Amino acid sequence: MTEDAPTPHIELYVRSLLPDGAHDRQEAVLDRLERLDREDEIAGYNVIVWGKQIAPESAAANTEEGKYILNRVAEFRQWALSNNVSLESFYQTTDVDSEATDDAYRAMVLPVMGLAEYHESELAHVAPCTDGDVVHSIVDRLDRIEAGEPPAIEQTAADVSIV
């Protein structure tokens, strides 16, 4: 990291039941976070396990874990709004048919992996996210952290002239 850049703390959100191929990607990101932590490129990291989806109106959403996930996703969405990027491709809402009853309910599908970067206690970046047609992935953000660079969305904003 550059001298004036804050050392970030990372939260990595991982899905507990993985689709084919995702486990190796998760392991690669975890190995990289361990190395970045060991080399003092980051101030540390936490791994938070979440499921495939959460229904905001469900009993699970009222548990401590459910509230934590919903609060974090709300924080991520506020960050995206403030930074003119989108998370919608990665946090989609869908209708689910209940197997126990004939009712349907709304659920938010959670990504296989999500990264939240904090500087002090302030959310500085969420990955993956999209900026127009450009996807800013978790690996892209780790590359930039390793190079001592700000998030690409900050770099793009800094390169824009209003004159």
PDB file of C-alpha atoms in Angstrom, residues 1 3 26 33 42 48 53 69 73 76 78 80 85 89 93-94 100 103 106 108-109 115 122 125 132-135:
ATOM      1  CA  MET A   1       0.000   0.000   0.000  1.00  0.00           C
ATOM      2  CA  GLU A   3       2.082   5.582   2.510  1.00  0.00           C
ATOM      3  CA  GLN A  26     -13.221 -19.312  -2.795  1.00  0.00           C
ATOM      4  CA  LEU A  33      -6.257 -12.762   1.717  1.00  0.00           C
ATOM      5  CA  ILE A  42      -4.393  -5.438   4.650  1.00  0.00           C
ATOM      6  CA  ILE A  48     -18.630 -14.620   7.059  1.00  0.00           C
ATOM      7  CA  GLN A  53     -30.680 -16.665  -0.193  1.00  0.00           C
ATOM      8  CA  ILE A  69     -26.833 -10.073   6.564  1.00  0.00           C
ATOM      9  CA  VAL A  73     -26.551  -5.793   2.191  1.00  0.00           C
ATOM     10  CA  PHE A  76     -23.608  -2.312   0.428  1.00  0.00           C
ATOM     11  CA  GLN A  78     -26.194   2.483   0.019  1.00  0.00           C
ATOM     12  CA  ALA A  80     -23.337   1.476  -4.468  1.00  0.00           C
ATOM     13  CA  VAL A  85     -22.321   1.648  -9.326  1.00  0.00           C
ATOM     14  CA  SER A  89     -26.561  -8.373 -10.873  1.00  0.00           C
ATOM     15  CA  THR A  93     -34.573 -10.645  -5.725  1.00  0.00           C
ATOM     16  CA  THR A  94     -36.626 -13.599  -6.861  1.00  0.00           C
ATOM     17  CA  ALA A 100     -44.245 -26.524   2.731  1.00  0.00           C
ATOM     18  CA  ASP A 103     -47.477 -19.799  -1.063  1.00  0.00           C
ATOM     19  CA  ARG A 106     -39.680 -12.950  -2.158  1.00  0.00           C
ATOM     20  CA  MET A 108     -32.749 -12.117  -2.080  1.00  0.00           C
ATOM     21  CA  VAL A 109     -30.246 -14.447  -3.750  1.00  0.00           C
ATOM     22  CA  LEU A 115     -16.020  -8.614  -0.577  1.00  0.00           C
ATOM     23  CA  GLU A 122     -16.105   3.215   6.786  1.00  0.00           C
ATOM     24  CA  HIS A 125     -15.542  -0.713  -1.637  1.00  0.00           C
ATOM     25  CA  GLY A 132     -21.982   0.483 -16.607  1.00  0.00           C
ATOM     26  CA  ASP A 133     -20.755  -2.535 -18.558  1.00  0.00           C
ATOM     27  CA  VAL A 134     -17.572  -2.914 -16.481  1.00  0.00           C
ATOM     28  CA  VAL A 135     -17.549  -5.559 -13.747  1.00  0.00           C
TER      29      VAL A 135
END
